[in-house]
PDB file of C-alpha atoms in Angstrom:
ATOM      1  CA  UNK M  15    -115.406  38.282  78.403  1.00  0.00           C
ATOM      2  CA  UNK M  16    -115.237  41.391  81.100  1.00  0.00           C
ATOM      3  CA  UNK M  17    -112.055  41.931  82.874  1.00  0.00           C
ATOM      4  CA  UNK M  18    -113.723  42.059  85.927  1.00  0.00           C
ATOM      5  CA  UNK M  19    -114.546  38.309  85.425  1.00  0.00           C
ATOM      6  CA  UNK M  20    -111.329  37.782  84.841  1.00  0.00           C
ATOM      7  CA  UNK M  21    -109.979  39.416  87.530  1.00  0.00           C
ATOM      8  CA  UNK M  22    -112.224  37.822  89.825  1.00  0.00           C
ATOM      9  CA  UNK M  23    -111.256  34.509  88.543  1.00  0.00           C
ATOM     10  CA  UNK M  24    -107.686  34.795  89.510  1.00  0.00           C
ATOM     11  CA  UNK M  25    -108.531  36.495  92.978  1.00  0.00           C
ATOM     12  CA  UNK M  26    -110.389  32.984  93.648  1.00  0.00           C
ATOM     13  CA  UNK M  27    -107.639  30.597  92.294  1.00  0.00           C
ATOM     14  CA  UNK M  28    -104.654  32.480  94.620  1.00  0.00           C
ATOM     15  CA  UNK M  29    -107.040  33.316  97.414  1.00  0.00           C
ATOM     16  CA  UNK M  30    -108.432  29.255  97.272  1.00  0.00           C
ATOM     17  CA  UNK M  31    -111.609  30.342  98.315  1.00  0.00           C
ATOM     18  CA  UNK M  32    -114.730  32.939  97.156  1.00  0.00           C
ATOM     19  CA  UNK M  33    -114.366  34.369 100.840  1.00  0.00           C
ATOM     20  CA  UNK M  34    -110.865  35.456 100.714  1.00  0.00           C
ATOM     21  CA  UNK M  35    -111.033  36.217  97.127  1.00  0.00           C
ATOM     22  CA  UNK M  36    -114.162  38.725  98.115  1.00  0.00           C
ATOM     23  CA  UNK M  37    -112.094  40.306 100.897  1.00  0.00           C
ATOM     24  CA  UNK M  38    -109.491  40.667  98.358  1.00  0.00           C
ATOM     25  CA  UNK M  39    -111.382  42.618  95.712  1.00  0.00           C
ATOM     26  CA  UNK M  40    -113.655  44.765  98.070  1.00  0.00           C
ATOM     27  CA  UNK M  41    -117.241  42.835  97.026  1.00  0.00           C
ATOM     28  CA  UNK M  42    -119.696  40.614  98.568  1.00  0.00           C
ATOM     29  CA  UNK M  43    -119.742  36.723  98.207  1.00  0.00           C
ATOM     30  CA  UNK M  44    -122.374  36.199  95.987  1.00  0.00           C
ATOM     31  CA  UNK M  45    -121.122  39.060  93.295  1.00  0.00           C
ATOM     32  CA  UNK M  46    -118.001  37.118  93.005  1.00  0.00           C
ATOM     33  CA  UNK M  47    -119.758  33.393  92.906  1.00  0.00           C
ATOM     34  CA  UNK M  48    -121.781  35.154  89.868  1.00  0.00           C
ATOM     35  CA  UNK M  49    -118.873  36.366  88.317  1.00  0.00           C
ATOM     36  CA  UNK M  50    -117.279  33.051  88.399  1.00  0.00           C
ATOM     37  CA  UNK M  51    -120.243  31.407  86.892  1.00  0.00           C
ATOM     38  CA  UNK M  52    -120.648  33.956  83.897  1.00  0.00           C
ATOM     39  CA  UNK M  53    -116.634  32.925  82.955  1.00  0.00           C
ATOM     40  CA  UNK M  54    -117.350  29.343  83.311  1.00  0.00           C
ATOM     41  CA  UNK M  55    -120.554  29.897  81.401  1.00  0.00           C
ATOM     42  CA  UNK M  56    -118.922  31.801  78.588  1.00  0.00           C
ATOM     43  CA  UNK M  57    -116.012  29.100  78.288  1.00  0.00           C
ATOM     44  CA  UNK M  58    -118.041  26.558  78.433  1.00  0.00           C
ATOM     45  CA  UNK M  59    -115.892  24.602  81.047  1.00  0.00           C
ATOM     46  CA  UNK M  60    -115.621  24.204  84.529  1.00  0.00           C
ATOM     47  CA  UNK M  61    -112.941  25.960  86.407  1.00  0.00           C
ATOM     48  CA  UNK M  62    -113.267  25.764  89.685  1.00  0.00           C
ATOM     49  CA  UNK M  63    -114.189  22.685  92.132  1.00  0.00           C
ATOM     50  CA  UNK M  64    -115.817  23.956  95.353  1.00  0.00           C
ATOM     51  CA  UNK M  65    -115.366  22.270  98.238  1.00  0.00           C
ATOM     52  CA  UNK M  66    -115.980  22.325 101.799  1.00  0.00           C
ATOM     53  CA  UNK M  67    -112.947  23.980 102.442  1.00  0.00           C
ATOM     54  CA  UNK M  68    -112.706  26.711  99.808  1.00  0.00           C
ATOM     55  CA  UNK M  69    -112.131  26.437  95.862  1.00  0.00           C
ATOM     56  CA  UNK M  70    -109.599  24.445  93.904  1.00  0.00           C
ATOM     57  CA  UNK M  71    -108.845  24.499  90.313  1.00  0.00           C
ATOM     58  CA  UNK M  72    -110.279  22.040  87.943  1.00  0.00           C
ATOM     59  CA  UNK M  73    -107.075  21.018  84.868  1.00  0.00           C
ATOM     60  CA  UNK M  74    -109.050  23.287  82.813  1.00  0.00           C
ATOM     61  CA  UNK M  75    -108.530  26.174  85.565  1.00  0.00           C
ATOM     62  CA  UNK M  76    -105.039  25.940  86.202  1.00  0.00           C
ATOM     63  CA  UNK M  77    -104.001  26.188  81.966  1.00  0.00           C
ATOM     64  CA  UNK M  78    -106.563  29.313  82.012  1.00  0.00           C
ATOM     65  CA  UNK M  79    -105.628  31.042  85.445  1.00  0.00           C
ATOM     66  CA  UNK M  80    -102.210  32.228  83.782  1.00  0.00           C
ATOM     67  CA  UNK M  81    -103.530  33.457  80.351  1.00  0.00           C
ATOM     68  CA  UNK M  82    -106.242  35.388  82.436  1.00  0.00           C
ATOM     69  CA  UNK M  83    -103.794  36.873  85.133  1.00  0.00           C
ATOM     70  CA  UNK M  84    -101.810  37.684  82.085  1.00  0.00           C
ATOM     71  CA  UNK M  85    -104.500  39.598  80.772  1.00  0.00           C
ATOM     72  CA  UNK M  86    -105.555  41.091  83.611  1.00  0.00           C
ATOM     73  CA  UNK M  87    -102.034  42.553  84.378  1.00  0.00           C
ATOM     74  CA  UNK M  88    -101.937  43.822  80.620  1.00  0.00           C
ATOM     75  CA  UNK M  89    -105.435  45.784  81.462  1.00  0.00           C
ATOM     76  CA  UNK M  90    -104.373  47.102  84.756  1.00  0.00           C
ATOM     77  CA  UNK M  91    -100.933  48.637  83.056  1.00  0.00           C
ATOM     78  CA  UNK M  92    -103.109  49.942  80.328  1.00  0.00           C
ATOM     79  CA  UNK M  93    -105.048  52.019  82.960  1.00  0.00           C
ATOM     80  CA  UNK M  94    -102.069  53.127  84.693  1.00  0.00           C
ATOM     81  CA  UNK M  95    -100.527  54.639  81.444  1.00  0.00           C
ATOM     82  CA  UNK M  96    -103.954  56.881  81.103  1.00  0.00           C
ATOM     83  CA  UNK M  97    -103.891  58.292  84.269  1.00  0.00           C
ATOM     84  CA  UNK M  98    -102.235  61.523  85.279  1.00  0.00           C
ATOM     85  CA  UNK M  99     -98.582  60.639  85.387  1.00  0.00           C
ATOM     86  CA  UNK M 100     -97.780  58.841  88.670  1.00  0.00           C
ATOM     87  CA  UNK M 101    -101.239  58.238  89.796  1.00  0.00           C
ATOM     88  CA  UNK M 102    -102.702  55.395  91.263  1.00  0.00           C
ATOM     89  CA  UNK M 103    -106.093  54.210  91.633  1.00  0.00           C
ATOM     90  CA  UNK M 104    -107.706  50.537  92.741  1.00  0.00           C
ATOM     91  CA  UNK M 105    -107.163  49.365  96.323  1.00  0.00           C
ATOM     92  CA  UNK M 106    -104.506  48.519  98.474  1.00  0.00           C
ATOM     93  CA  UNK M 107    -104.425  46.264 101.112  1.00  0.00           C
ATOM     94  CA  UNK M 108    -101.424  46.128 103.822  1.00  0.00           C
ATOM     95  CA  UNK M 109    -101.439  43.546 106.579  1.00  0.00           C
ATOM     96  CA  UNK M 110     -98.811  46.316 109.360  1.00  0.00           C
ATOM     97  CA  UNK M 111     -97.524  45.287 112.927  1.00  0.00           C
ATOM     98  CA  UNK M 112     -99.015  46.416 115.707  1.00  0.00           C
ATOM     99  CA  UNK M 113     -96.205  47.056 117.834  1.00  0.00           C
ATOM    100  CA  UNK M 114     -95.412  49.667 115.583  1.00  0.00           C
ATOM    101  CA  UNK M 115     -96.952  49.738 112.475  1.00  0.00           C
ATOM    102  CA  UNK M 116     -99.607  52.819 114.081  1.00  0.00           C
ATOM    103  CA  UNK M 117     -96.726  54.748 115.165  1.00  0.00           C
ATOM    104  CA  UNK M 118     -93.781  54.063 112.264  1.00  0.00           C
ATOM    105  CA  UNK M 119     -95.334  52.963 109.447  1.00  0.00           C
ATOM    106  CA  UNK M 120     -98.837  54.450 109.441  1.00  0.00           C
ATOM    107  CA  UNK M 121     -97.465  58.147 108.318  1.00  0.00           C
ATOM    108  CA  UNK M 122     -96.176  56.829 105.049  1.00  0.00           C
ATOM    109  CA  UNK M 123     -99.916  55.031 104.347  1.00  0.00           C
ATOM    110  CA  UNK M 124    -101.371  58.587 105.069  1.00  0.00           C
ATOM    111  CA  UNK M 125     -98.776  60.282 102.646  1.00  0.00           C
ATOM    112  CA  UNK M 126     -99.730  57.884 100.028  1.00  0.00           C
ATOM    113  CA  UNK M 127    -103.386  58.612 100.279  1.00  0.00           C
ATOM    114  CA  UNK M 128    -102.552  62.325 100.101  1.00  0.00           C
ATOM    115  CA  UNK M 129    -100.626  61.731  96.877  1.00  0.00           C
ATOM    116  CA  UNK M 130    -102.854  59.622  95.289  1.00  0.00           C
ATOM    117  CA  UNK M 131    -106.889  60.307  95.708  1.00  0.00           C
ATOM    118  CA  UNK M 132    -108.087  57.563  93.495  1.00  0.00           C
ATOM    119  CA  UNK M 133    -106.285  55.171  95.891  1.00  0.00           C
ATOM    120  CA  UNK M 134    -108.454  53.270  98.145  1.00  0.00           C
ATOM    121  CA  UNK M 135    -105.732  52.286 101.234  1.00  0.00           C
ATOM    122  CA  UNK M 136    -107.081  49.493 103.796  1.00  0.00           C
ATOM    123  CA  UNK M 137    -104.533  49.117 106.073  1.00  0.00           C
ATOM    124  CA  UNK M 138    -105.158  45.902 109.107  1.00  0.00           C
ATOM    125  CA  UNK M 139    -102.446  46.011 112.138  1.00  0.00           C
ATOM    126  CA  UNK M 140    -101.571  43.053 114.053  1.00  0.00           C
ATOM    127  CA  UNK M 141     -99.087  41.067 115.611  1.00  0.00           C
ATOM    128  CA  UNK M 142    -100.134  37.882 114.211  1.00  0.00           C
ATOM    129  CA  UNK M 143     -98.826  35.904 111.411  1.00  0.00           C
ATOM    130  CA  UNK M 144    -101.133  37.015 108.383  1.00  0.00           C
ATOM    131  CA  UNK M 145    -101.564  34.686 105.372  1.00  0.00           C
ATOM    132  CA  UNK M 146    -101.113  37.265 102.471  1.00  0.00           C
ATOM    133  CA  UNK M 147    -102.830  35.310 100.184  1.00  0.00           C
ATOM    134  CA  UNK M 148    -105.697  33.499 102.116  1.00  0.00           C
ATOM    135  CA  UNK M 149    -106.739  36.397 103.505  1.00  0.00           C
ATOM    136  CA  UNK M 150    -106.068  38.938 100.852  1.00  0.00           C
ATOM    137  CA  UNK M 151    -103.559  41.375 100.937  1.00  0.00           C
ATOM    138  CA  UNK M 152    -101.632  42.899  98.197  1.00  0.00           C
ATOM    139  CA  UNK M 153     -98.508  43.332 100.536  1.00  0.00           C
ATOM    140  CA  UNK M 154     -97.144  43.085 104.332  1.00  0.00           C
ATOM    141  CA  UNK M 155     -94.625  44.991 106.402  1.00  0.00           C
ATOM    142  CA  UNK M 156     -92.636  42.576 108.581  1.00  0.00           C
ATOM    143  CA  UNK M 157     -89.806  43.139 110.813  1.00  0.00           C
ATOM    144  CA  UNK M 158     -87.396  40.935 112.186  1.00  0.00           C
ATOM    145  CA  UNK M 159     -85.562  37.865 110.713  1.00  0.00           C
ATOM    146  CA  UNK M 160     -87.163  36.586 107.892  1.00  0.00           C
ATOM    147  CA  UNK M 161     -88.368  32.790 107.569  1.00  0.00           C
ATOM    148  CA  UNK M 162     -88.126  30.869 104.230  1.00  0.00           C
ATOM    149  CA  UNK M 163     -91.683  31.193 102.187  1.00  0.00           C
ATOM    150  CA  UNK M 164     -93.039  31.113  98.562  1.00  0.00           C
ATOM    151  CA  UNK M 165     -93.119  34.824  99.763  1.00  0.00           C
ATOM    152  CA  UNK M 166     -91.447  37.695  97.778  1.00  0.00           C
ATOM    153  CA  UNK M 167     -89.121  40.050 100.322  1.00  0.00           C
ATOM    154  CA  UNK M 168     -88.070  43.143  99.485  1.00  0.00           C
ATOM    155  CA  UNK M 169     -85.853  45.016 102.318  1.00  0.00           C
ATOM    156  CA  UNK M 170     -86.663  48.650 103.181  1.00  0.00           C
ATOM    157  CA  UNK M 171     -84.345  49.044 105.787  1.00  0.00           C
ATOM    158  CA  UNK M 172     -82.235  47.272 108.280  1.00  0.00           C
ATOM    159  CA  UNK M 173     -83.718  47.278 112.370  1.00  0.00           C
ATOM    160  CA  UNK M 174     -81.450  47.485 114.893  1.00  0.00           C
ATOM    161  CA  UNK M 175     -82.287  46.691 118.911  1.00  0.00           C
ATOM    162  CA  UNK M 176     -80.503  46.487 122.302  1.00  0.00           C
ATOM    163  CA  UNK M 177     -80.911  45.329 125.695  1.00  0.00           C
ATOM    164  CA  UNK M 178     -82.886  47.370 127.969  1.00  0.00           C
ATOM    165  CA  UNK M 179     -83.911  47.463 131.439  1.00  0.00           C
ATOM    166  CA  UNK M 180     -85.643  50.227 133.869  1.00  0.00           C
ATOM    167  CA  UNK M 181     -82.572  52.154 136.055  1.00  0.00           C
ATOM    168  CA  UNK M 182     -84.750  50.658 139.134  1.00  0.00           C
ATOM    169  CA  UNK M 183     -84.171  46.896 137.848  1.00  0.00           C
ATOM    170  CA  UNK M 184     -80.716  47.344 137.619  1.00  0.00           C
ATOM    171  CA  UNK M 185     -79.986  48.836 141.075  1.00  0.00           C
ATOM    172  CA  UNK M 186     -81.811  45.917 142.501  1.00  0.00           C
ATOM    173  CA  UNK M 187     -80.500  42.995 140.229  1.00  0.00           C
ATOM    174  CA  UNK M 188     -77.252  44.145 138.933  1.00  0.00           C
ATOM    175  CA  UNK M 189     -76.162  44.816 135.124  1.00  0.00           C
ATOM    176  CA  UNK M 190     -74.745  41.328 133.032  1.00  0.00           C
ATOM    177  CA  UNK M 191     -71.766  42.136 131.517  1.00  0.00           C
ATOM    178  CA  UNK M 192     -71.258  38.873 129.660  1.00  0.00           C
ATOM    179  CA  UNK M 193     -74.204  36.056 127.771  1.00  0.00           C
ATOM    180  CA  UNK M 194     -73.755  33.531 130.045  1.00  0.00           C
ATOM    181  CA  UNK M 195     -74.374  36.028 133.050  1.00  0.00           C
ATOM    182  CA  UNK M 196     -77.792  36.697 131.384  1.00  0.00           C
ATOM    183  CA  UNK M 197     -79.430  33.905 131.891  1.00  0.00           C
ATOM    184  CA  UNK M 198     -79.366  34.802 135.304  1.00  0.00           C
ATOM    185  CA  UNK M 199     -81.951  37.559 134.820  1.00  0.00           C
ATOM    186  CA  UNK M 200     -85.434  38.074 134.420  1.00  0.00           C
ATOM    187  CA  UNK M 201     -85.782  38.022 130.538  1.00  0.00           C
ATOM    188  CA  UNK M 202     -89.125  39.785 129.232  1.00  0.00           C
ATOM    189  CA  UNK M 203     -90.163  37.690 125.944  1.00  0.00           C
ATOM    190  CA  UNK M 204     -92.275  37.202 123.092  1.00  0.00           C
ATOM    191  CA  UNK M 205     -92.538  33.785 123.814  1.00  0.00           C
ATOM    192  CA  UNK M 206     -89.673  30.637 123.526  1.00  0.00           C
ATOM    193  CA  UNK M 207     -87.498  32.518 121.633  1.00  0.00           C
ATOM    194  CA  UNK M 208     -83.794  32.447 121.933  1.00  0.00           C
ATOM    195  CA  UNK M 209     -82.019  35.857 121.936  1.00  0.00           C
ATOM    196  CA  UNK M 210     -78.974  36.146 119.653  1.00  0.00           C
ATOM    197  CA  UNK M 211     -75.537  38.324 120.126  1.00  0.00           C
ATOM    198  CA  UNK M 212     -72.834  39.279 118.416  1.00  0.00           C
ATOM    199  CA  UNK M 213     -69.272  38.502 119.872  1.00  0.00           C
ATOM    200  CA  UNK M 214     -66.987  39.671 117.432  1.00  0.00           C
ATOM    201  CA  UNK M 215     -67.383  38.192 114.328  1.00  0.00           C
ATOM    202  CA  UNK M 216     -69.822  35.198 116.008  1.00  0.00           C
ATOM    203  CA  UNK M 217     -73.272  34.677 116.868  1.00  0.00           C
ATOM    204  CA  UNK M 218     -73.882  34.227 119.777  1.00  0.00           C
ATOM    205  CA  UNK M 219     -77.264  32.424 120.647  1.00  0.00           C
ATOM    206  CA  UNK M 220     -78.923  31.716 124.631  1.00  0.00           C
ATOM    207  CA  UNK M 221     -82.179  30.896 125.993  1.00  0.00           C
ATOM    208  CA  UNK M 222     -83.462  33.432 128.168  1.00  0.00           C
ATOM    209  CA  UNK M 223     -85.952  32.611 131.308  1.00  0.00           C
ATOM    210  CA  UNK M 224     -88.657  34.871 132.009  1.00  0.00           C
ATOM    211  CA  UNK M 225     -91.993  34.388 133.836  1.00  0.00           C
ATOM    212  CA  UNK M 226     -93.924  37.865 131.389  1.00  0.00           C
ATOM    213  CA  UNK M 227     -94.100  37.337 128.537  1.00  0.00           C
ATOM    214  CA  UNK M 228     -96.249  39.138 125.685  1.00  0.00           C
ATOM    215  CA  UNK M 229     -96.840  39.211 121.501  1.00  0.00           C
ATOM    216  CA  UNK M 230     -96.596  43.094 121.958  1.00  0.00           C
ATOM    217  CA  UNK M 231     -92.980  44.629 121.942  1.00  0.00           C
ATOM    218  CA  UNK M 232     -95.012  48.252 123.053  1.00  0.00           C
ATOM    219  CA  UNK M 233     -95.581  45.995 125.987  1.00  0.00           C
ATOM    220  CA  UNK M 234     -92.812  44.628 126.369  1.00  0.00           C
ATOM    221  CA  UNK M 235     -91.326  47.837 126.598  1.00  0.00           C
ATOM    222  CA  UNK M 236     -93.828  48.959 129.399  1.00  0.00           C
ATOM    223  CA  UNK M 237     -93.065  45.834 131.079  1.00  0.00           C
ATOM    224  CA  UNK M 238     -89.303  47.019 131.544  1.00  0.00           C
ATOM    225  CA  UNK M 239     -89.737  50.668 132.477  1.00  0.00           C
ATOM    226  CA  UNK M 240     -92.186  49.034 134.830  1.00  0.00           C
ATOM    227  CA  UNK M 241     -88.516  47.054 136.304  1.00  0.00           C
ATOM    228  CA  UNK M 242     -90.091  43.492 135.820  1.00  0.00           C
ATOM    229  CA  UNK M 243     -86.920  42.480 133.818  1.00  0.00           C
ATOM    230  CA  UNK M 244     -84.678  42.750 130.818  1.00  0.00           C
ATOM    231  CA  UNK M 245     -86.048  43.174 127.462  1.00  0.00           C
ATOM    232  CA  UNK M 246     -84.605  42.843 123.873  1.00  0.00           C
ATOM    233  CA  UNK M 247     -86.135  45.150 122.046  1.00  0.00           C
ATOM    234  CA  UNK M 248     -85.544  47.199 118.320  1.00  0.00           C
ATOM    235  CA  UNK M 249     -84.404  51.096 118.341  1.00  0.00           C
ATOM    236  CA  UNK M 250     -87.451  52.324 117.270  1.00  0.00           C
ATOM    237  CA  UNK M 251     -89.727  50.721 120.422  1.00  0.00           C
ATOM    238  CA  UNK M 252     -86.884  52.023 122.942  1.00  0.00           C
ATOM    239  CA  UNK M 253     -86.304  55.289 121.068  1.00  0.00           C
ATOM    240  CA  UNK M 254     -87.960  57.977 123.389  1.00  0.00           C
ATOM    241  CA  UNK M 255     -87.555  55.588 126.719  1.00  0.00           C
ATOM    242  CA  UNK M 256     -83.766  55.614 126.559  1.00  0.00           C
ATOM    243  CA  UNK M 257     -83.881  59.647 125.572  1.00  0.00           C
ATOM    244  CA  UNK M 258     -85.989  60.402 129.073  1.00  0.00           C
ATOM    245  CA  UNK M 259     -83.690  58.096 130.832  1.00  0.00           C
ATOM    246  CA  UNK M 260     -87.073  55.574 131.774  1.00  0.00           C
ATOM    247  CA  UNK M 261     -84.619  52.600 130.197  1.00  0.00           C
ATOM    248  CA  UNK M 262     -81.079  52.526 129.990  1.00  0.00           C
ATOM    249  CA  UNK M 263     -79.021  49.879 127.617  1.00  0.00           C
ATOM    250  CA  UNK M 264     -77.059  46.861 129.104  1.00  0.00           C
ATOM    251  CA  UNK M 265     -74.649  44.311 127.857  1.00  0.00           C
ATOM    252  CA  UNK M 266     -73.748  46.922 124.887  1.00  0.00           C
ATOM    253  CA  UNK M 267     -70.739  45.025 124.588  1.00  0.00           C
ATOM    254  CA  UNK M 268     -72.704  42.311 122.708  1.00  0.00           C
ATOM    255  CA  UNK M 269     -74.897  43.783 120.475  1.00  0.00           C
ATOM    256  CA  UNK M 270     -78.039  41.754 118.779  1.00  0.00           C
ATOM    257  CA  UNK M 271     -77.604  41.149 115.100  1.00  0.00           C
ATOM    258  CA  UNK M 272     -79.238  44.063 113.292  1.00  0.00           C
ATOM    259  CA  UNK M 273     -82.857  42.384 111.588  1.00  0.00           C
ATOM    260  CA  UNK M 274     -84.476  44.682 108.792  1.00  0.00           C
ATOM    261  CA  UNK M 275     -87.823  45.716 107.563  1.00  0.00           C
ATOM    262  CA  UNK M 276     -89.802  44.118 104.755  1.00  0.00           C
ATOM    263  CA  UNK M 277     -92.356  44.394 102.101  1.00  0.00           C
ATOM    264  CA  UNK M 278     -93.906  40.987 102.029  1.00  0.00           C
ATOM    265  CA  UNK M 279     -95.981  40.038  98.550  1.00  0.00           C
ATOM    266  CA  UNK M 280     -97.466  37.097  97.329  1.00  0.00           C
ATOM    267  CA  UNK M 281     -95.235  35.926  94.233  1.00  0.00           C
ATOM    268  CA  UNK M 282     -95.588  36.684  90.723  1.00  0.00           C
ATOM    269  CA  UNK M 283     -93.468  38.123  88.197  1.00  0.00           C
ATOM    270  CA  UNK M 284     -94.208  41.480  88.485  1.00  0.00           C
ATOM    271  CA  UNK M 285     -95.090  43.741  92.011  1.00  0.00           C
ATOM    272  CA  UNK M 286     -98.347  46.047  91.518  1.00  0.00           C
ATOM    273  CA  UNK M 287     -97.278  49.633  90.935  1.00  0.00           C
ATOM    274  CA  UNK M 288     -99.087  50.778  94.290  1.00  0.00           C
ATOM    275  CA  UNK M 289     -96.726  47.870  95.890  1.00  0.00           C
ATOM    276  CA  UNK M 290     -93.714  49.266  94.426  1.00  0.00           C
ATOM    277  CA  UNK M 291     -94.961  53.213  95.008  1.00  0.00           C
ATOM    278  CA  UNK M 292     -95.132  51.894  98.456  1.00  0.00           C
ATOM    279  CA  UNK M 293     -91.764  49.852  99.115  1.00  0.00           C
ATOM    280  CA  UNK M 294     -90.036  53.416  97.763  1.00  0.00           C
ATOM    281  CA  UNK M 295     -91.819  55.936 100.398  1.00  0.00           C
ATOM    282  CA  UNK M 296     -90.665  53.043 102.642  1.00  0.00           C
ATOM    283  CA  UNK M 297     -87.077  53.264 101.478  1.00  0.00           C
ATOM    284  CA  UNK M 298     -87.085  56.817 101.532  1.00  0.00           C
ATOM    285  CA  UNK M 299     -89.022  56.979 104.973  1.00  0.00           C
ATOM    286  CA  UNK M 300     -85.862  54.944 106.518  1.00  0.00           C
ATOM    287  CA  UNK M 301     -83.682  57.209 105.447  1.00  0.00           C
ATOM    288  CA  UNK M 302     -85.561  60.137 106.847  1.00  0.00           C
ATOM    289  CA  UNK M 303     -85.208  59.033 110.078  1.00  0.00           C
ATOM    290  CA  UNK M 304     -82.048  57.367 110.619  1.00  0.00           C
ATOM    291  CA  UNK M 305     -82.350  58.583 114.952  1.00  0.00           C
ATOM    292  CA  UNK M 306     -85.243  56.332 115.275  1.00  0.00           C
ATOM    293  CA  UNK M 307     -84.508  53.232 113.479  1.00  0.00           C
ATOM    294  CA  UNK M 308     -80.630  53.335 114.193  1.00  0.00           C
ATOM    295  CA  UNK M 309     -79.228  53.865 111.404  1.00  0.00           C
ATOM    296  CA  UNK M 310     -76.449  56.566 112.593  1.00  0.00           C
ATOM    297  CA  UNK M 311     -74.373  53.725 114.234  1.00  0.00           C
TER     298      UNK M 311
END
């Protein structure tokens, strides 16, 4: 039995589906429909029940997709150990934000790839939600306050923000000095989202009213130098704005609750070696640049 059917095997029972699972490993459809057919030819058992809506394991696939991720982890740390010391090789797949995965996170992908040629790095950016294991992906960077989720989290750094809003804005509308006073303002948003403080010791939270709204926080961001309101935004977005003068902080007497950075994976007992190579340039990366992120405070 070839590890490659094995492999493919396990792609298809986390993925649920030959699609995803193909995305996953970097092949076309019908290569991994024929693998799955030689391993259910060679056991003589069916594994997999295909339905309309993707794949699901038969009883006789969910007792043999743990021995075989079992041995496919044992073959994959086999390889490692033969390769140069601290090399990597396969593919990785990171789902990034866009608001600033390009700018902030995209150097530390590049200095990965320059460290490791054997490593295959596709990287997809978006502000979306992205289902790790439907669609795929070894690993996510996500920023912001983590939901619960079968997900496993490891922080890379904590993410600080502020209020901001255009010198312009504030000539015309005034500065709030207190939470309540906020609500007042023209509040540029991701959405329905309420906005949390700290006051003291206490969180503080309100609902902010706003009539521009975007999934982008580099928009957001253009939206307040523009003066079209106040806009709650992390360090690293406001960075260079607040530096030139183009936004300027308000309320600083309440500060938002810092949120943090995370690799995202989908669970299992041990993290890929290019997942873990990657959470420590991460770390490292963070502590690099303490000006940007905020970590000087």
């Amino acid at each position: 039995m070839d590890i490659e059917g094995l492999q493919t095997f396990v792609a298809v029972a986390d993925a649920g589906g030959v699609s995803a699972a193909a995305r996953r490993l970097g092949v076309s459809k019908s290569i991994v429909s024929r693998r799955l057919l030689r391993i259910e030819a060679e056991l003589g058992v069916q594994l997999l029940a295909r339905t309309t809506r993707g794949a699901a394991l038969t009883e006789a696939g969910i007792t043999f997709r743990d021995h075989a991720a079992r041995a496919s982890a044992e073959i994959d740390t086999a390889r490692e150990t033969m390769l140069p010391t601290g090399e990597l090789r396969g593919r990785l797949r990171v789902a990034m934000p866009l608001s600033f995965g390009p700018t902030h996170f995209a150097p530390v992908l590049a200095e990965m790839a320059q460290h490791h040629p054997q490593l295959h790095i596709h990287t997809s950016y978006s502000d979306r939600f992205v289902d790790l294991i439907a669609e795929g992906f070894d690993c996510a960077i996500r920023v912001g306050y983590l939901q619960d989720s079968n997900l496993i989290a490891k922080r890379v750094g904590p993410i600080y923000g502020k209020l901001v809003a255009s010198p312009d804005y504030v000539k015309a509308h005034g500065s709030p000095e207190t939470v309540e006073q906020l609500v007042t303002h023209q509040a540029l948003m991701q959405g329905t989202e309420a906005w949390q403080f700290m006051d003291g010791d206490k969180i503080v939270a309100v609902q902010p009213q706003g009539r521009f709204k975007a999934d982008n926080a580099t928009a957001l961001a253009a939206a307040a130098v523009a003066g079209l309101g106040i806009a709650w935004l992390p360090d690293c977005i406001t960075y260079d704005y607040v530096a030139s003068g183009a936004l300027v902080p308000i309320m600083t007497r309440y500060p938002p609750p810092s949120a943090g950075a995370y690799v995202i994976r989908p669970p299992g007992q041990h993290p890929p070696r290019k997942v873990r190579v990657l959470t420590e340039m991460l770390i490292e990366y963070f502590a690099r640049n303490p000006d940007v992120w905020g970590l000087d405070r």
